[in-house]
Coordinates of C-alpha atoms in Angstrom, one line a residue:
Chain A
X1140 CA 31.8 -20.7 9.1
X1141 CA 29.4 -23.8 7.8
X1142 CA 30.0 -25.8 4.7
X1143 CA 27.5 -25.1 2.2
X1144 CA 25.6 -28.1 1.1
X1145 CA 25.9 -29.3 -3.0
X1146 CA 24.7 -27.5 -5.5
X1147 CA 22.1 -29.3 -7.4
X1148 CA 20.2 -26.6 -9.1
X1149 CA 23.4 -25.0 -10.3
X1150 CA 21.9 -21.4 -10.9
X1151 CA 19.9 -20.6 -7.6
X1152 CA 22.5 -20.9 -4.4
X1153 CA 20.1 -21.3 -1.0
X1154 CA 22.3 -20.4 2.0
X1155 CA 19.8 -19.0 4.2
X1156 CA 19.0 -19.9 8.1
X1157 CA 22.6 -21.4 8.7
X1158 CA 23.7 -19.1 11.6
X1159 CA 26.3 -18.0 9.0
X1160 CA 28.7 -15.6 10.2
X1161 CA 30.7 -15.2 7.1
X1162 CA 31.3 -17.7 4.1
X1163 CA 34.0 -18.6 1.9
X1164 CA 33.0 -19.7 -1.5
X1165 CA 36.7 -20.3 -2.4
X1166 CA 36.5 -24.2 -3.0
X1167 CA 34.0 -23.3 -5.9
X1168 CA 35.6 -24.0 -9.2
X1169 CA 35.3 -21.0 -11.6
X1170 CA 33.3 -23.0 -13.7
X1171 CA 30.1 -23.5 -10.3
X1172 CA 30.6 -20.0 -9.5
X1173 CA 29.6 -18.9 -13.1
X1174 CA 26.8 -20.5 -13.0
X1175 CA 25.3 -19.0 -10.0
X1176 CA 22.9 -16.5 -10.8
X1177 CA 21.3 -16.2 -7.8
X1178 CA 22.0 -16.1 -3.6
X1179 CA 19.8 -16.3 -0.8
X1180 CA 21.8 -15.0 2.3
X1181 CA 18.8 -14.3 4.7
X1182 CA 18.5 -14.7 7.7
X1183 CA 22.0 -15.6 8.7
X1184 CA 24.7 -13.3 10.8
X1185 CA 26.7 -11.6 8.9
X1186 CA 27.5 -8.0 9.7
X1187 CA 29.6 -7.9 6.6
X1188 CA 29.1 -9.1 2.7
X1189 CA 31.7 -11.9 2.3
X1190 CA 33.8 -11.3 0.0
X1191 CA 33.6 -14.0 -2.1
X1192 CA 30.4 -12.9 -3.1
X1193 CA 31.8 -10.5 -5.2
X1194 CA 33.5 -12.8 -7.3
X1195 CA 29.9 -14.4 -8.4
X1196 CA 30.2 -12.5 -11.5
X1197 CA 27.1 -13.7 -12.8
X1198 CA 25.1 -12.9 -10.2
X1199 CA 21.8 -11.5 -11.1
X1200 CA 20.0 -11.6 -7.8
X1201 CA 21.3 -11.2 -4.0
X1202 CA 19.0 -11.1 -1.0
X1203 CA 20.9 -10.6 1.9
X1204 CA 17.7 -9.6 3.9
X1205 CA 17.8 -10.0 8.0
X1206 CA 21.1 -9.9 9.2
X1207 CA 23.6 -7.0 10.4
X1208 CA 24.9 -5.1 7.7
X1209 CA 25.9 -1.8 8.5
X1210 CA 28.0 -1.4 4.9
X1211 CA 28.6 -2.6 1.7
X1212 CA 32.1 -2.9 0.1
X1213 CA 33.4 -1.8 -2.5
X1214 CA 33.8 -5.3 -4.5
X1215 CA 30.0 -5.3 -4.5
X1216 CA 30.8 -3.2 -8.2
X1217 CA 32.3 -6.6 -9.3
X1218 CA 29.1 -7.8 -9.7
X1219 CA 28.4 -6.2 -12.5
X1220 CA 25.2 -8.1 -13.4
X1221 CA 23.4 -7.3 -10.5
X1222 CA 19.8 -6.6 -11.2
X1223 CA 17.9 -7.4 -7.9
X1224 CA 19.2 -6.7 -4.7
X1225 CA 17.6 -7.4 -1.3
X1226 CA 19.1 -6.4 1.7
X1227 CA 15.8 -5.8 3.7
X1228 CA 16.3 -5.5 7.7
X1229 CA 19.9 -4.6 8.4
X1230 CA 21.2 -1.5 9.8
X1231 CA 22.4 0.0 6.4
X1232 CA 21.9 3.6 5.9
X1233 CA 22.9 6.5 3.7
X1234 CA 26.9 6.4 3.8
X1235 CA 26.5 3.1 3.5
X1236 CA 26.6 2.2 -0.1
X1237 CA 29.9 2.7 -2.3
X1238 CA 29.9 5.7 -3.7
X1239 CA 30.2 4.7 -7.4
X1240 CA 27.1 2.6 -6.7
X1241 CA 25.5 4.4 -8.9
X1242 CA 26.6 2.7 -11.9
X1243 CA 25.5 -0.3 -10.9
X1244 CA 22.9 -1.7 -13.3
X1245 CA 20.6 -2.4 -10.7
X1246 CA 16.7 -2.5 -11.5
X1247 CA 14.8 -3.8 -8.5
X1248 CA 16.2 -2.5 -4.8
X1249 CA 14.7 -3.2 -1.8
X1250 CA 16.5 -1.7 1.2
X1251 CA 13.0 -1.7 3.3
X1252 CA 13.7 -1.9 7.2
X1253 CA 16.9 -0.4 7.7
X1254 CA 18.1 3.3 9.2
X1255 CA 18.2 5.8 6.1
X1256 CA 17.6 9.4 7.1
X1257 CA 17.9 10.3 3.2
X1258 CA 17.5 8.7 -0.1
X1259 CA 21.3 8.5 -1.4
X1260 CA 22.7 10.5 -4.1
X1261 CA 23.8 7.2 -5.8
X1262 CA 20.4 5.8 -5.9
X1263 CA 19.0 9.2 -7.8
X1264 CA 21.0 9.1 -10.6
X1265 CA 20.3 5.2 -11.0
X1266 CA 18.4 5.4 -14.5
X1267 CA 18.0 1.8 -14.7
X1268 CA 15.9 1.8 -11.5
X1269 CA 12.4 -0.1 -11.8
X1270 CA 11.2 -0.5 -8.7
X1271 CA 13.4 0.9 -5.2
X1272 CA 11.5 0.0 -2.0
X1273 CA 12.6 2.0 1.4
X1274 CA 9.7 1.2 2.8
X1275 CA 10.6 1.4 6.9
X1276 CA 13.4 3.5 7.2
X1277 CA 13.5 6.9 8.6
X1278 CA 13.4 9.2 5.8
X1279 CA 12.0 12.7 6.9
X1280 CA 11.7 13.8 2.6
X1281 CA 11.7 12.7 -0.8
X1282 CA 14.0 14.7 -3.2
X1283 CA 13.4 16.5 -5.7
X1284 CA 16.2 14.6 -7.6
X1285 CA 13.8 11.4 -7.2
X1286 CA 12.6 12.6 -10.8
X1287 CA 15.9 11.5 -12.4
X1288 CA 14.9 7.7 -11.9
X1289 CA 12.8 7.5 -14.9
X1290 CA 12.6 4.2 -15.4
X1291 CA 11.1 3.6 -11.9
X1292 CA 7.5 1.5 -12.2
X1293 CA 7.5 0.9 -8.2
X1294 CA 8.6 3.4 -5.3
X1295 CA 7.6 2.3 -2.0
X1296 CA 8.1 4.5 0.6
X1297 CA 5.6 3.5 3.3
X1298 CA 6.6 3.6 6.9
X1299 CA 8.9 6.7 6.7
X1300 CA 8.1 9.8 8.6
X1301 CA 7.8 12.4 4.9
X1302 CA 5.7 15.4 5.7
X1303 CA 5.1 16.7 2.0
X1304 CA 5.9 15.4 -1.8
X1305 CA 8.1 17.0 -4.2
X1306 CA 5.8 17.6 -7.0
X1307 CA 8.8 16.1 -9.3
X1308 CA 8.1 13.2 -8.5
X1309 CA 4.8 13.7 -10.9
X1310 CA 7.9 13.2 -13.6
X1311 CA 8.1 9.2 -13.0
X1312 CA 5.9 8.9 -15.7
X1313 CA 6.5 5.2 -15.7
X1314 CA 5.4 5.0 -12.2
X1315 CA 2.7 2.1 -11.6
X1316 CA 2.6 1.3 -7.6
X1317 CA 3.2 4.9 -5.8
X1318 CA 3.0 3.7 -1.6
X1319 CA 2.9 6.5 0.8
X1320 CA 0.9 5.1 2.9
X1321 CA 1.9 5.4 7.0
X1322 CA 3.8 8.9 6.6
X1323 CA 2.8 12.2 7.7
X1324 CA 1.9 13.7 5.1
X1325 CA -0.8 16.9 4.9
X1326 CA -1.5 17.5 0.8
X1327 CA -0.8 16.0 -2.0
X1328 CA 0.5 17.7 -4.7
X1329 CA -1.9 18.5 -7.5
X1330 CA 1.0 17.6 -10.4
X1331 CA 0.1 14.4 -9.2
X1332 CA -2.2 13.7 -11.8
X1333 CA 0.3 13.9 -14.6
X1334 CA 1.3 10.5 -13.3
X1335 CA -0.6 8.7 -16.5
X1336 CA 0.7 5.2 -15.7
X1337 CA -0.5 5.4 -12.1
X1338 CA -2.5 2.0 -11.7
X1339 CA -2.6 2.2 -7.9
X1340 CA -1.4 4.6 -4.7
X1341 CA -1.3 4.0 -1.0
X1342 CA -2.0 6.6 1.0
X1343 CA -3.7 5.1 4.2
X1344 CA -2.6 6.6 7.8
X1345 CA -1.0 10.0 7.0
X1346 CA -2.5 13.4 7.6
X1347 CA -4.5 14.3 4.3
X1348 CA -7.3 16.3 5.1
X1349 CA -8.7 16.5 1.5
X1350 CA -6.7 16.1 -2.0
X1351 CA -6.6 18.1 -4.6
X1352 CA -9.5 17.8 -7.3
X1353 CA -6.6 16.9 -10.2
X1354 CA -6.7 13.5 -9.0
X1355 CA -9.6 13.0 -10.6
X1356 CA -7.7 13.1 -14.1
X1357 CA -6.0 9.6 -12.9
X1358 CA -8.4 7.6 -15.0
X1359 CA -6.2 4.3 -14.8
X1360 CA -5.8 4.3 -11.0
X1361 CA -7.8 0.9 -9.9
X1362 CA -6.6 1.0 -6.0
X1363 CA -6.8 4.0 -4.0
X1364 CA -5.8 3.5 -0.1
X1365 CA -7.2 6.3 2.4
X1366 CA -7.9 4.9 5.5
X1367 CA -6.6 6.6 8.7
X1368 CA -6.7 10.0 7.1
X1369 CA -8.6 13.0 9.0
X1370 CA -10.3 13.4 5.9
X1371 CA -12.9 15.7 6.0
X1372 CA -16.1 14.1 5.8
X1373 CA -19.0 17.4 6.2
X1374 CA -18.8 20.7 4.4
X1375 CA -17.8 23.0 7.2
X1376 CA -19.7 25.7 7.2
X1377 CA -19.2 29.3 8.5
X1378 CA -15.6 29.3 9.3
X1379 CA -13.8 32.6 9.2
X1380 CA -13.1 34.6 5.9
X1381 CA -10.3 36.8 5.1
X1382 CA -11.6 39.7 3.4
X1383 CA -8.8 40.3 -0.2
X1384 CA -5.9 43.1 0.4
X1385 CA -6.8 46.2 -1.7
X1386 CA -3.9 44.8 -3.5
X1387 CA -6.1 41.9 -4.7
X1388 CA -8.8 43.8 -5.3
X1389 CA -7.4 46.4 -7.1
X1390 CA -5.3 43.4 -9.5
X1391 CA -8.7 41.5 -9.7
X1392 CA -10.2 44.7 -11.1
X1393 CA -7.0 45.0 -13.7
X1394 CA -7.3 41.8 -14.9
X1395 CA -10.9 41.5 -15.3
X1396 CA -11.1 44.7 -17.4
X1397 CA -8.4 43.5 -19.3
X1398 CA -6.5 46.4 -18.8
X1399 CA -2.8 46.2 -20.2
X1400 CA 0.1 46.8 -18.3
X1401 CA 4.0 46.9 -18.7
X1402 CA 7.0 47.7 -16.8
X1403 CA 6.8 51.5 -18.0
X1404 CA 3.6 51.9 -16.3
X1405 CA 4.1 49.7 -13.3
X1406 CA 7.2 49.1 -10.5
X1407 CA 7.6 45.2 -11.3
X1408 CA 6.8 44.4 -8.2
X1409 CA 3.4 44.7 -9.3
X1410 CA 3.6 43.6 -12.8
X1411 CA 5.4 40.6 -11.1
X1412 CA 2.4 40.0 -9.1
X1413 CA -0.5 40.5 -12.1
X1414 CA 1.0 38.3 -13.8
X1415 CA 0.2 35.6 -10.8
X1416 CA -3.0 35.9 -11.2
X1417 CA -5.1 32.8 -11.0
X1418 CA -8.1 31.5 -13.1
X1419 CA -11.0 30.8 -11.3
X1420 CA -11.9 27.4 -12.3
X1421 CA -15.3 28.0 -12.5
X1422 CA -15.9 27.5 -16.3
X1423 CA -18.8 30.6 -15.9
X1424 CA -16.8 33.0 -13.9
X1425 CA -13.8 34.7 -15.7
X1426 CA -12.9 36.1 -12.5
X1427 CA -9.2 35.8 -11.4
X1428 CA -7.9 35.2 -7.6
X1429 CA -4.6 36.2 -6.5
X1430 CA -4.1 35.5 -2.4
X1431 CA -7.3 35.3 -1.4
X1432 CA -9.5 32.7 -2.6
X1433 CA -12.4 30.7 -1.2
X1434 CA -11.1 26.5 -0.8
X1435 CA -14.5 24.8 -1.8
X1436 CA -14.8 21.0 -0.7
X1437 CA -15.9 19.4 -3.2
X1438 CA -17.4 15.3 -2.5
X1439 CA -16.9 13.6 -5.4
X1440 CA -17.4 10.1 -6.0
X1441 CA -13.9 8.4 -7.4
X1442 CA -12.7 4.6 -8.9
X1443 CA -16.8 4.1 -8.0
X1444 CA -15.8 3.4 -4.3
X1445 CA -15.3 6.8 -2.3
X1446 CA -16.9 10.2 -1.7
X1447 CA -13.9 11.7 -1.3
X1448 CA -13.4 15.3 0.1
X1449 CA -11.8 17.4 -3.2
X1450 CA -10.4 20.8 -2.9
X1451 CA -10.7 23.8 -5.1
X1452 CA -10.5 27.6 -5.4
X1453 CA -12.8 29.6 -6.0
X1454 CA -12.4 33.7 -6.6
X1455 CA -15.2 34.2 -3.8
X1456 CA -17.8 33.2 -1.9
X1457 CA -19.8 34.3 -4.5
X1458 CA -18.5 32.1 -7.1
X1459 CA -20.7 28.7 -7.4
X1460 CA -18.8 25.6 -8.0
X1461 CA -17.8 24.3 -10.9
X1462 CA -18.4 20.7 -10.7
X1463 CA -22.3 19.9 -10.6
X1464 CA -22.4 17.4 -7.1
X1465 CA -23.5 14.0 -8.5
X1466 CA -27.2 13.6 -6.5
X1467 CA -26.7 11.5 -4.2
X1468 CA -29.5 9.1 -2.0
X1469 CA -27.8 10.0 1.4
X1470 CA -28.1 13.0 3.7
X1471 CA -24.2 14.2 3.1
X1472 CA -25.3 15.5 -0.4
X1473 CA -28.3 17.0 0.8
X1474 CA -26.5 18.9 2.9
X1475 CA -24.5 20.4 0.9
X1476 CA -26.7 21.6 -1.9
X1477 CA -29.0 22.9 0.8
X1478 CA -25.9 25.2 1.4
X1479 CA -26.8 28.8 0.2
X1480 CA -23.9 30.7 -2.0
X1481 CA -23.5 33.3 0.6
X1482 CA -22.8 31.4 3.3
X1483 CA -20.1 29.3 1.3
X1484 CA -17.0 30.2 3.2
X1485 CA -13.1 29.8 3.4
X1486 CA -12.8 26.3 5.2
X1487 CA -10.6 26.3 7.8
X1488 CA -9.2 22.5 8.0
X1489 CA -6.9 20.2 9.9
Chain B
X1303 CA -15.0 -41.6 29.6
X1304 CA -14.4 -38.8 26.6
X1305 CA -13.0 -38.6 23.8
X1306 CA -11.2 -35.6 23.4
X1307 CA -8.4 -35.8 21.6
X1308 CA -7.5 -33.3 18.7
X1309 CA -7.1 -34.8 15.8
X1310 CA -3.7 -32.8 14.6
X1311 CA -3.7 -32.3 10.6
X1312 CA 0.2 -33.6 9.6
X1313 CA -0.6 -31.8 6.0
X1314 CA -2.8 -29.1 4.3
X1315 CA -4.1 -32.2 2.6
X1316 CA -4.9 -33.9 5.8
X1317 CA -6.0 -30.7 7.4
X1318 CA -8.7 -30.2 4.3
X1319 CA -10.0 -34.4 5.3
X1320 CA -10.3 -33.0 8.3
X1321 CA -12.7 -30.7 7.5
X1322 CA -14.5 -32.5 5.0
X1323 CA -15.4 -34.6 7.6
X1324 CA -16.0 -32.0 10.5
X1325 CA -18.4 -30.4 8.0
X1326 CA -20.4 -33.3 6.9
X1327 CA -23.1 -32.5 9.8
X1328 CA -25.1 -29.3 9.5
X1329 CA -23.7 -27.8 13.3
X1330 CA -20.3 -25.9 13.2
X1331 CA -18.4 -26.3 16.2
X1332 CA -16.3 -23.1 16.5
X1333 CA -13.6 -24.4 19.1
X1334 CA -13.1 -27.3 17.2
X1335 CA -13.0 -25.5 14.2
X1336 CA -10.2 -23.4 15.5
X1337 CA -8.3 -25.4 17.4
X1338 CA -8.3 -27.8 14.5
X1339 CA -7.1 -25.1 12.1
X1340 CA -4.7 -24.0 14.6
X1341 CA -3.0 -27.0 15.1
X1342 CA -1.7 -27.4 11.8
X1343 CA 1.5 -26.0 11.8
X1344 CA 2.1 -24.3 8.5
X1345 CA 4.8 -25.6 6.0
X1346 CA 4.9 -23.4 2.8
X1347 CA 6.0 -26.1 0.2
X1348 CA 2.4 -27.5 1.1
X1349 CA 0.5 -24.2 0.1
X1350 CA 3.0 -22.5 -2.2
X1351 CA 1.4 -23.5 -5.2
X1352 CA -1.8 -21.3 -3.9
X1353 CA 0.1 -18.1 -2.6
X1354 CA 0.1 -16.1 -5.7
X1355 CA 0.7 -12.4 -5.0
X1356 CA -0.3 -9.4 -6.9
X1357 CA 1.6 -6.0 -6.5
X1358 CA -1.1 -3.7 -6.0
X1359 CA -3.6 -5.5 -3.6
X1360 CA -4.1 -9.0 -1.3
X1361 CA -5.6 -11.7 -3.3
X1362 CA -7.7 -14.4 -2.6
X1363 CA -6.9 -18.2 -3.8
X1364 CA -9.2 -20.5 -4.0
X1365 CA -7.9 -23.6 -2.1
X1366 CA -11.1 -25.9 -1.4
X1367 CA -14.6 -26.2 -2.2
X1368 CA -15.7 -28.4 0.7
X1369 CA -18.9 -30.1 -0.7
X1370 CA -20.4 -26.8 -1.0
X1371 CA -20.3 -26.8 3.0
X1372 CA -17.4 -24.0 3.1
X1373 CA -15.0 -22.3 1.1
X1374 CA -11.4 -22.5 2.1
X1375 CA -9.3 -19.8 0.4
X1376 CA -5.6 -18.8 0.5
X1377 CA -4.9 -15.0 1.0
X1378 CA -1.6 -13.3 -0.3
X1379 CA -0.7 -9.7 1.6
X1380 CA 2.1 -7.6 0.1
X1381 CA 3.8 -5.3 2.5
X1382 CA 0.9 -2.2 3.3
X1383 CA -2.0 -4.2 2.0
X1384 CA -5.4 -4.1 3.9
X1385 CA -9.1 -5.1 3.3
X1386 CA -12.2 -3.1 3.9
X1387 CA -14.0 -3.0 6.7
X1388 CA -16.5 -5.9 5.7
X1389 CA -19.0 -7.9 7.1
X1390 CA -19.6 -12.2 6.5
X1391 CA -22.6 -12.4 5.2
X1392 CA -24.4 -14.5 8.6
X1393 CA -21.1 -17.0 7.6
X1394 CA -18.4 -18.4 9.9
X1395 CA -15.0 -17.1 8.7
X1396 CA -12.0 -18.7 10.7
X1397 CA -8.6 -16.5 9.6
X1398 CA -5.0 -18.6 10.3
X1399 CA -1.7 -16.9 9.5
X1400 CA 0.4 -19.4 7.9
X1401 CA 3.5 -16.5 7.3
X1402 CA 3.9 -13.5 8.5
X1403 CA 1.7 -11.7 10.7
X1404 CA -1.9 -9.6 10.0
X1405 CA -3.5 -6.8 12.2
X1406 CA -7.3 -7.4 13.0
X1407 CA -9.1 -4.4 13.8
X1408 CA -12.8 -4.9 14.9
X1409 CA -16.4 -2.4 14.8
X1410 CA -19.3 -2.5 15.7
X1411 CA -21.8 -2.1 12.8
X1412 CA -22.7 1.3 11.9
X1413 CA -25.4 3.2 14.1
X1414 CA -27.4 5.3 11.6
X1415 CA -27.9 7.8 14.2
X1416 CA -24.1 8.4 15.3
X1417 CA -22.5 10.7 12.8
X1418 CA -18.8 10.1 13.7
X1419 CA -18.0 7.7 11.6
X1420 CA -17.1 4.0 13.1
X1421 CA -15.0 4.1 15.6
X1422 CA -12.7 0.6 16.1
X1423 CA -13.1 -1.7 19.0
X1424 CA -10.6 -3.5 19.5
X1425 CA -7.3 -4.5 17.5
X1426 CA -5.0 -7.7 17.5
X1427 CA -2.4 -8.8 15.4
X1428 CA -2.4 -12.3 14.9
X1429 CA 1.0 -14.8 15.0
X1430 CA 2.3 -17.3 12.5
X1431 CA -0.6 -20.3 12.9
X1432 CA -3.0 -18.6 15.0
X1433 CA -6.3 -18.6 13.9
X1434 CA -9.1 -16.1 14.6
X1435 CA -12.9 -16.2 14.3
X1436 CA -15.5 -14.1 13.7
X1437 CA -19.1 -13.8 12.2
X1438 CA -21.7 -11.0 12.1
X1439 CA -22.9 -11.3 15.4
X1440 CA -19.5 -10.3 16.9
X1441 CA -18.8 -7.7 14.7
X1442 CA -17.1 -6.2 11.5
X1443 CA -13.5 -6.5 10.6
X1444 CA -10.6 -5.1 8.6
X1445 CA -7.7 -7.1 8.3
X1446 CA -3.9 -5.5 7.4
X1447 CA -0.6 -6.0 6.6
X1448 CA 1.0 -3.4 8.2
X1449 CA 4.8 -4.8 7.6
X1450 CA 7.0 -2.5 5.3
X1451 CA 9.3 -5.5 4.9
X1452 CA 7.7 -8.7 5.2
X1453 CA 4.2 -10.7 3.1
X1454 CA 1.5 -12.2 4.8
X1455 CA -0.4 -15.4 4.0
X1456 CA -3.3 -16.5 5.7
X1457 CA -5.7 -19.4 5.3
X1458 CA -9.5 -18.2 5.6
X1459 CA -12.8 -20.6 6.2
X1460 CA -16.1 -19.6 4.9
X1461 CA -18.9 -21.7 6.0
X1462 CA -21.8 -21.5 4.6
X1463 CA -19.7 -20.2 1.4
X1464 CA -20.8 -16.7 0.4
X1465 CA -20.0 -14.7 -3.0
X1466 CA -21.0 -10.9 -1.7
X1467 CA -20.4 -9.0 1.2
X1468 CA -20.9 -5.4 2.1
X1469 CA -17.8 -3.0 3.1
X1470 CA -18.3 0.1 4.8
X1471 CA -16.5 3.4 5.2
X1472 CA -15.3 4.2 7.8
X1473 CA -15.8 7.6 8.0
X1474 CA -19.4 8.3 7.5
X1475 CA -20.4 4.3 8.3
X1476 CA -21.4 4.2 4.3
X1477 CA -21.7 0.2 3.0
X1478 CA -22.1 -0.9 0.0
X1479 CA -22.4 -4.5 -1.5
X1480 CA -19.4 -5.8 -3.5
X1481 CA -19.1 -8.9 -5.0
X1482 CA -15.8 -11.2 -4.6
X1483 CA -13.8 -12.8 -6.8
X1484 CA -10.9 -15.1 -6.8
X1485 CA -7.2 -14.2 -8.2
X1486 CA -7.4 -18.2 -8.6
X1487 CA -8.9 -21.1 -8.5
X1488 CA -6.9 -24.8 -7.3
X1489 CA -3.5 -23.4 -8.1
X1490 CA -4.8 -21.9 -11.5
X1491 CA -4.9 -18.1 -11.9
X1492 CA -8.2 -16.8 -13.0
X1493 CA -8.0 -13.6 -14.7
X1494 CA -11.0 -12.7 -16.2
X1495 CA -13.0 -13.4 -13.0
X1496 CA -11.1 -10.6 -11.2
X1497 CA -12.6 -7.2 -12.1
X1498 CA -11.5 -3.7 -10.4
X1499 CA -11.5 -3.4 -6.7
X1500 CA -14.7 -2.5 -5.2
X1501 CA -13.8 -2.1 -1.6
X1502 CA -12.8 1.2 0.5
X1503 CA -9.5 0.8 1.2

């Protein structure tokens, strides 16, 4: 154990980079340790909170980032004033954390660079959340429970090895800094877009191919990270198409005559499946798809910056696109109005 | 018999005399340059005052004018944050980490004729107080933070001093010319000099 040196500025304690192995801040009068709000414990050796940190009951802030923690005790509920706490770079994981944890008022977390598998229960019903950072880790999903934390303004979850997104998570509606970025994930969900607070997402080195066109309706989102995608970057032309079931065909044919239906007329099954029935979203086609649908990719230019590769259905090959393609000077645009309507087909990607 | 002693900056402050003085002739010595820059051993309460973050993206901090012979900047890296692929405008640009550690990959320019996109050269990540170099000759760079856990500062030389560069995408080799702006200016923040990001990211 080292001796701390003396407190000058009373409220901010600076024990970092002293090879500590535990502490004991016993010889503190209850009047010192009252008035420290916050402790800087990084960089040291502990493999264990001290326990005397616990009984800093004004502590606001704890940054115990870089040493060997594999758990947290129980006491850490004494410190019931806790907003920030940084324990980057340990060896904490999911049963590591107390499990009345919870009701901590914790706002600002940042467990980035440790061995979580999952996001803890605890941490999803942790209203006061504002920002929780697991960026690092090992997390193979995010849960659909992550849309209980909606006071969250920053989720950072970079580094991790997710394959999809919930589309809950489009119910942060506070969210601000979304980071995905170095994951492996193949589509984003299109509920994305009711993320109205959005101001900037990270989705560089993952496996997006295209995204879905709803991201267009992020009008506040200044920073927009894609590098190290396979994006697509040409229309790809004459790929194979999947003729619709007579199923389809005959449902298409129902709903485009308007023909009504009920469950006297029809097993549900199949009242069930009319009622699936998808819009075409081209405004001049009032056509309806159910299975089989044409994916049109879409270049659209976004934040001013990008031509980015957008993805969506169409009822056939028939079926222009919607969105009028914003003339471009370069050769990619020409292209792709050069493209007849009959040879617009079902892209195969990835 | 020689002289060839490196003069070893003791201070930011002594490291920007330095270069005041190294810059007064016309010629840029680009060993000297770096090994100059490299040799000051970084000591955050000397640059503290210029490392202001933002969240969302790496800023740029204005640290020196330098008689209108170069531009030496202070840039703040949050965890995930990378540049363009961007060139330098015919300028030098010397890049020394003073915390934390950035990823340099480098490209060739675009060939209009190739239609893979650009394909990377060659990466390095660079070490607390090393100091790279490049200009337009050598290539195009983009410059990460690929850390999950830890910020990156660096300190960046731009001589002559140059207000636009082009970035390029790097899938279809695209550029464009964006204009650069400073999250601050001598320690001050400058906010309404900062306007949306233009680079492809």
């Amino acid at each position: 154990m080292a001796r701390f040196p003396s407190i000058d500025d009373c409220a901010v304690l600076h024990l970092s980079r002293l090879q500590l192995d535990d502490l004991n801040l016993e010889r503190l009068t209850d009047s010192k340790r009252q008035q420290i709000h916050q402790l800087h414990l990084t960089n040291n050796r502990l493999s264990f909170l001290p326990p005397s940190v616990c009984f800093l009951f004004n502590l606001e802030y704890l940054d115990i980032s870089n040493n060997t923690l594999t758990a947290l005790p129980d006491d850490i509920m004494r410190l019931t004033n806790l907003k920030t706490f940084v324990a980057k770079n340990n060896f904490l994981d999911e049963s590591s954390f107390p499990k009345e944890f919870e009701r901590m008022p914790v706002e600002n977390l940042n467990l980035s660079g440790n061995r979580f598998e999952d996001i803890p229960m605890q941490f999803l019903k942790m209203t006061t959340l504002q920002s929780l950072s697991l960026g690092g880790n090992r997390l193979k999903n995010i849960p659909a429970e992550i849309e209980n934390l909606t006071s969250l303004e920053m989720l950072y979850l970079g580094g991790n090895l997710i394959s999809s997104i919930p589309p809950e998570v489009a119910n942060l509606t506070s969210l601000r800094y979304l980071v995905l970025c170095d994951n492996r994930i193949q589509s984003i969900p299109p509920q994305l877009n009711k993320l109205h607070s959005l101001l900037s997402l990270s989705l560089h080195n993952n496996l997006l191919t295209f995204l879905p066109r709803e991201i267009l309706s992020l009008v506040h989102l200044q920073e927009l990270s894609l590098r190290g995608n396979p994006l697509v970057v040409r229309f790809i032309k004459d790929m194979t198409y999947d003729p619709p079931s007579l199923m389809e065909l005959a449902g298409r044919t129902v709903k485009s005559h308007n023909l009504s239906f009920s469950l006297s007329d029809l097993p549900s099954n199949l009242v069930h499946y009319l009622n699936l029935a998808s819009e075409c979203p081209n405004p001049k086609c009032a056509g309806v798809y159910f299975d089989s649908c044409v994916r049109h990719i879409k270049f659209v230019d976004f934040c001013g910056k990008y031509r980015l590769p957008l993805m969506h259905y169409l009822c056939s090959p028939q079926c222009s696109s919607p969105c009028s393609s914003n003339p471009q000077s370069d050769a990619e645009s020409e292209d792709e109005n050069s493209v007849p309507p009959d040879r617009l087909q079902r892209v195969l990607l990835g | 018999m020689e002289q060839t002693e490196v003069m070893k900056p003791e201070s930011l402050d002594d490291l920007i005399k330095i270069l005041h003085k190294i810059f007064e002739s016309d010629s840029v010595n680009v060993e000297e340059v770096q090994n100059i820059m490299e040799s000051y051993e970084s000591k955050p309460q000397e640059w503290m005052k210029f490392a202001k973050f933002d969240q969302y993206r790496y800023t740029r901090n204005l640290v020196d004018e330098g008689n209108g012979k170069f531009n030496l900047m202070i840039l703040c890296w949050g965890e995930g944050h990378g540049s363009s692929i961007h060139d330098h405008t015919d300028s030098h640009c010397f890049l020394k980490l003073l915390q934390g550690q950035l990823k340099e990959t480098l490209f060739d320019w675009p060939d209009r004729k190739l239609s893979g996109g650009m394909v990377q050269k060659s990466q390095q990540v660079l070490l607390e107080n090393q100091c790279a170099y490049i200009n337009d000759s050598i290539g195009l760079h983009r410059v990460e933070n690929v850390s999950h856990t830890e910020t990156a500062v660096s300190l960046h030389l731009y001589s002559p001093p140059f207000q636009t560069c082009q970035t390029f995408d790097q899938r279809t080799g695209h550029h464009n010319t964006v204009k650069m702006t400073f999250w601050s200016k001598f320690g001050e923040r400058t906010p309404f000099e900062t306007t949306v990001s233009q680079e492809n990211n």
